[in-house]
């Protein structure tokens, strides 16, 4: 299917008409983006290049230059896609839960973020890069993810406010850092500070502890 799409994009005289070619270009762009994300998740930036992405996508590398302007443009597209990731994995609805307090909001965000990061290899890679690599590409991805998460919280917050005297920015940073470290530690060794993180029951324990910490601060 991808080869067919590529051929149509490169062959204006196919007679299929502009509408068909536009649709196929969109499919090819999505395939390239998916290939780039998959390559990053599995091998990191060390083996991330135009040729490697093209091989995985099954397309001519010139299409990557044509559609994304090269490797930097592809990284920008991945960063933009992280905003969609937040919307998809951390939906802007209460999920049947009444968000009556700031504590309700932070509990929901914490549990959704924990689950989302556990199930996304690329996002785990980005988290690991944030604390180990100081490159322009990593900064772009990190900033895109942080911005999308901050916008989610701002939209969901509405008129909800943390208790007086609580530095919500500092507390939330520590909670999110704890979530990220749990996920990275689980991926690396299946445990964190003596807490096993291998089975669903193990993760239920972690989620329960997380809720108690959030409620202990925010009520």
PDB file of C-alpha atoms in Angstrom, residues 88-217:
ATOM      1  CA  UNK A  88      -5.103  10.979  23.023  1.00  0.00           C
ATOM      2  CA  UNK A  89      -3.596   9.455  26.148  1.00  0.00           C
ATOM      3  CA  UNK A  90      -4.732  12.054  28.684  1.00  0.00           C
ATOM      4  CA  UNK A  91      -8.257  12.935  27.536  1.00  0.00           C
ATOM      5  CA  UNK A  92      -9.840  16.228  28.480  1.00  0.00           C
ATOM      6  CA  UNK A  93     -12.831  14.744  30.220  1.00  0.00           C
ATOM      7  CA  UNK A  94     -13.453  13.598  33.746  1.00  0.00           C
ATOM      8  CA  UNK A  95     -13.873   9.951  32.749  1.00  0.00           C
ATOM      9  CA  UNK A  96     -16.914   9.677  34.973  1.00  0.00           C
ATOM     10  CA  UNK A  97     -15.068  11.300  37.883  1.00  0.00           C
ATOM     11  CA  UNK A  98     -16.369  14.521  39.396  1.00  0.00           C
ATOM     12  CA  UNK A  99     -13.525  17.025  39.514  1.00  0.00           C
ATOM     13  CA  UNK A 100     -14.674  19.066  42.484  1.00  0.00           C
ATOM     14  CA  UNK A 101     -11.273  19.993  43.872  1.00  0.00           C
ATOM     15  CA  UNK A 102      -7.738  20.598  42.686  1.00  0.00           C
ATOM     16  CA  UNK A 103      -6.867  17.321  44.379  1.00  0.00           C
ATOM     17  CA  UNK A 104      -9.361  15.492  42.148  1.00  0.00           C
ATOM     18  CA  UNK A 105      -7.735  17.023  39.100  1.00  0.00           C
ATOM     19  CA  UNK A 106      -4.175  16.135  40.101  1.00  0.00           C
ATOM     20  CA  UNK A 107      -5.129  12.603  41.056  1.00  0.00           C
ATOM     21  CA  UNK A 108      -6.665  12.046  37.636  1.00  0.00           C
ATOM     22  CA  UNK A 109      -3.720  13.593  35.821  1.00  0.00           C
ATOM     23  CA  UNK A 110      -1.225  11.553  37.840  1.00  0.00           C
ATOM     24  CA  UNK A 111      -2.921   8.216  37.193  1.00  0.00           C
ATOM     25  CA  UNK A 112      -3.454   8.919  33.490  1.00  0.00           C
ATOM     26  CA  UNK A 113       0.150  10.033  33.064  1.00  0.00           C
ATOM     27  CA  UNK A 114       1.448   6.949  34.860  1.00  0.00           C
ATOM     28  CA  UNK A 115      -0.552   4.652  32.607  1.00  0.00           C
ATOM     29  CA  UNK A 116       0.299   6.569  29.436  1.00  0.00           C
ATOM     30  CA  UNK A 117       4.053   6.554  30.049  1.00  0.00           C
ATOM     31  CA  UNK A 118       4.065   2.869  30.936  1.00  0.00           C
ATOM     32  CA  UNK A 119       2.622   2.064  27.525  1.00  0.00           C
ATOM     33  CA  UNK A 120       4.709   4.322  25.302  1.00  0.00           C
ATOM     34  CA  UNK A 121       8.330   3.326  24.529  1.00  0.00           C
ATOM     35  CA  UNK A 122       9.090   6.535  22.622  1.00  0.00           C
ATOM     36  CA  UNK A 123       7.943   8.745  25.481  1.00  0.00           C
ATOM     37  CA  UNK A 124      10.090   6.744  27.880  1.00  0.00           C
ATOM     38  CA  UNK A 125      13.037   7.329  25.557  1.00  0.00           C
ATOM     39  CA  UNK A 126      12.371  11.059  25.560  1.00  0.00           C
ATOM     40  CA  UNK A 127      12.243  11.100  29.364  1.00  0.00           C
ATOM     41  CA  UNK A 128      15.564   9.273  29.564  1.00  0.00           C
ATOM     42  CA  UNK A 129      17.130  11.670  27.047  1.00  0.00           C
ATOM     43  CA  UNK A 130      15.955  14.673  29.047  1.00  0.00           C
ATOM     44  CA  UNK A 131      18.168  13.696  31.967  1.00  0.00           C
ATOM     45  CA  UNK A 132      21.116  12.334  30.002  1.00  0.00           C
ATOM     46  CA  UNK A 133      21.487  14.315  26.769  1.00  0.00           C
ATOM     47  CA  UNK A 134      21.613  18.067  26.219  1.00  0.00           C
ATOM     48  CA  UNK A 135      21.073  18.363  22.486  1.00  0.00           C
ATOM     49  CA  UNK A 136      18.866  20.644  20.429  1.00  0.00           C
ATOM     50  CA  UNK A 137      16.780  17.724  19.184  1.00  0.00           C
ATOM     51  CA  UNK A 138      16.123  16.442  22.704  1.00  0.00           C
ATOM     52  CA  UNK A 139      15.253  19.933  23.929  1.00  0.00           C
ATOM     53  CA  UNK A 140      12.687  20.322  21.147  1.00  0.00           C
ATOM     54  CA  UNK A 141      10.933  17.094  22.032  1.00  0.00           C
ATOM     55  CA  UNK A 142      11.092  17.781  25.765  1.00  0.00           C
ATOM     56  CA  UNK A 143       9.693  21.292  25.407  1.00  0.00           C
ATOM     57  CA  UNK A 144       6.881  20.089  23.148  1.00  0.00           C
ATOM     58  CA  UNK A 145       5.828  17.433  25.663  1.00  0.00           C
ATOM     59  CA  UNK A 146       6.043  19.798  28.643  1.00  0.00           C
ATOM     60  CA  UNK A 147       4.063  22.490  26.850  1.00  0.00           C
ATOM     61  CA  UNK A 148       1.308  20.081  25.838  1.00  0.00           C
ATOM     62  CA  UNK A 149       1.004  18.781  29.399  1.00  0.00           C
ATOM     63  CA  UNK A 150       0.910  22.303  30.854  1.00  0.00           C
ATOM     64  CA  UNK A 151      -1.825  23.314  28.399  1.00  0.00           C
ATOM     65  CA  UNK A 152      -3.849  20.228  29.373  1.00  0.00           C
ATOM     66  CA  UNK A 153      -3.633  21.162  33.044  1.00  0.00           C
ATOM     67  CA  UNK A 154      -4.545  24.780  32.338  1.00  0.00           C
ATOM     68  CA  UNK A 155      -7.621  23.816  30.306  1.00  0.00           C
ATOM     69  CA  UNK A 156      -8.822  21.235  32.804  1.00  0.00           C
ATOM     70  CA  UNK A 157      -8.147  23.360  35.856  1.00  0.00           C
ATOM     71  CA  UNK A 158     -10.794  25.980  35.204  1.00  0.00           C
ATOM     72  CA  UNK A 159     -11.584  27.658  38.521  1.00  0.00           C
ATOM     73  CA  UNK A 160     -10.076  24.877  40.651  1.00  0.00           C
ATOM     74  CA  UNK A 161      -7.295  26.126  42.909  1.00  0.00           C
ATOM     75  CA  UNK A 162      -4.815  24.363  45.203  1.00  0.00           C
ATOM     76  CA  UNK A 163      -5.118  24.862  48.971  1.00  0.00           C
ATOM     77  CA  UNK A 164      -3.693  28.094  50.314  1.00  0.00           C
ATOM     78  CA  UNK A 165      -0.062  27.893  51.283  1.00  0.00           C
ATOM     79  CA  UNK A 166       0.707  25.015  48.903  1.00  0.00           C
ATOM     80  CA  UNK A 167       3.264  25.651  46.170  1.00  0.00           C
ATOM     81  CA  UNK A 168       1.428  23.678  43.494  1.00  0.00           C
ATOM     82  CA  UNK A 169       4.162  24.207  40.893  1.00  0.00           C
ATOM     83  CA  UNK A 170       6.788  22.615  43.144  1.00  0.00           C
ATOM     84  CA  UNK A 171       4.515  19.815  44.347  1.00  0.00           C
ATOM     85  CA  UNK A 172       3.367  18.931  40.839  1.00  0.00           C
ATOM     86  CA  UNK A 173       6.950  18.893  39.596  1.00  0.00           C
ATOM     87  CA  UNK A 174       7.914  16.413  42.309  1.00  0.00           C
ATOM     88  CA  UNK A 175       4.860  14.216  41.639  1.00  0.00           C
ATOM     89  CA  UNK A 176       5.489  14.153  37.884  1.00  0.00           C
ATOM     90  CA  UNK A 177       9.186  13.461  38.464  1.00  0.00           C
ATOM     91  CA  UNK A 178       8.256  10.525  40.707  1.00  0.00           C
ATOM     92  CA  UNK A 179       5.931   9.124  38.032  1.00  0.00           C
ATOM     93  CA  UNK A 180       8.606   9.452  35.370  1.00  0.00           C
ATOM     94  CA  UNK A 181      11.251   7.785  37.522  1.00  0.00           C
ATOM     95  CA  UNK A 182       8.968   4.883  38.410  1.00  0.00           C
ATOM     96  CA  UNK A 183       8.327   4.235  34.722  1.00  0.00           C
ATOM     97  CA  UNK A 184      11.988   4.490  33.738  1.00  0.00           C
ATOM     98  CA  UNK A 185      13.131   2.316  36.636  1.00  0.00           C
ATOM     99  CA  UNK A 186      10.519  -0.303  35.768  1.00  0.00           C
ATOM    100  CA  UNK A 187      11.672  -0.399  32.153  1.00  0.00           C
ATOM    101  CA  UNK A 188      15.316  -0.692  33.175  1.00  0.00           C
ATOM    102  CA  UNK A 189      15.101  -3.207  36.011  1.00  0.00           C
ATOM    103  CA  UNK A 190      11.521  -3.992  36.918  1.00  0.00           C
ATOM    104  CA  UNK A 191      11.708  -2.331  40.311  1.00  0.00           C
ATOM    105  CA  UNK A 192      12.286   0.969  42.078  1.00  0.00           C
ATOM    106  CA  UNK A 193      13.749   1.328  45.580  1.00  0.00           C
ATOM    107  CA  UNK A 194      12.625  -2.163  46.521  1.00  0.00           C
ATOM    108  CA  UNK A 195       9.148  -1.857  44.984  1.00  0.00           C
ATOM    109  CA  UNK A 196       8.584  -4.484  42.301  1.00  0.00           C
ATOM    110  CA  UNK A 197       7.073  -3.029  39.133  1.00  0.00           C
ATOM    111  CA  UNK A 198       6.452  -6.097  36.993  1.00  0.00           C
ATOM    112  CA  UNK A 199       2.833  -7.139  37.410  1.00  0.00           C
ATOM    113  CA  UNK A 200      -0.524  -5.307  37.299  1.00  0.00           C
ATOM    114  CA  UNK A 201      -0.773  -5.798  41.065  1.00  0.00           C
ATOM    115  CA  UNK A 202       2.608  -4.121  41.535  1.00  0.00           C
ATOM    116  CA  UNK A 203       1.417  -1.121  39.527  1.00  0.00           C
ATOM    117  CA  UNK A 204      -1.806  -0.975  41.550  1.00  0.00           C
ATOM    118  CA  UNK A 205       0.352  -0.554  44.652  1.00  0.00           C
ATOM    119  CA  UNK A 206       2.273   2.258  42.982  1.00  0.00           C
ATOM    120  CA  UNK A 207      -0.944   3.964  41.875  1.00  0.00           C
ATOM    121  CA  UNK A 208      -2.419   3.705  45.381  1.00  0.00           C
ATOM    122  CA  UNK A 209       0.708   5.252  46.887  1.00  0.00           C
ATOM    123  CA  UNK A 210       0.597   8.010  44.297  1.00  0.00           C
ATOM    124  CA  UNK A 211      -3.021   8.832  45.131  1.00  0.00           C
ATOM    125  CA  UNK A 212      -2.222   8.975  48.838  1.00  0.00           C
ATOM    126  CA  UNK A 213       0.629  11.391  48.248  1.00  0.00           C
ATOM    127  CA  UNK A 214      -1.511  13.667  46.068  1.00  0.00           C
ATOM    128  CA  UNK A 215      -4.397  13.580  48.535  1.00  0.00           C
ATOM    129  CA  UNK A 216      -2.047  14.152  51.440  1.00  0.00           C
ATOM    130  CA  UNK A 217      -1.037  17.483  49.926  1.00  0.00           C
TER     131      UNK A 217
END
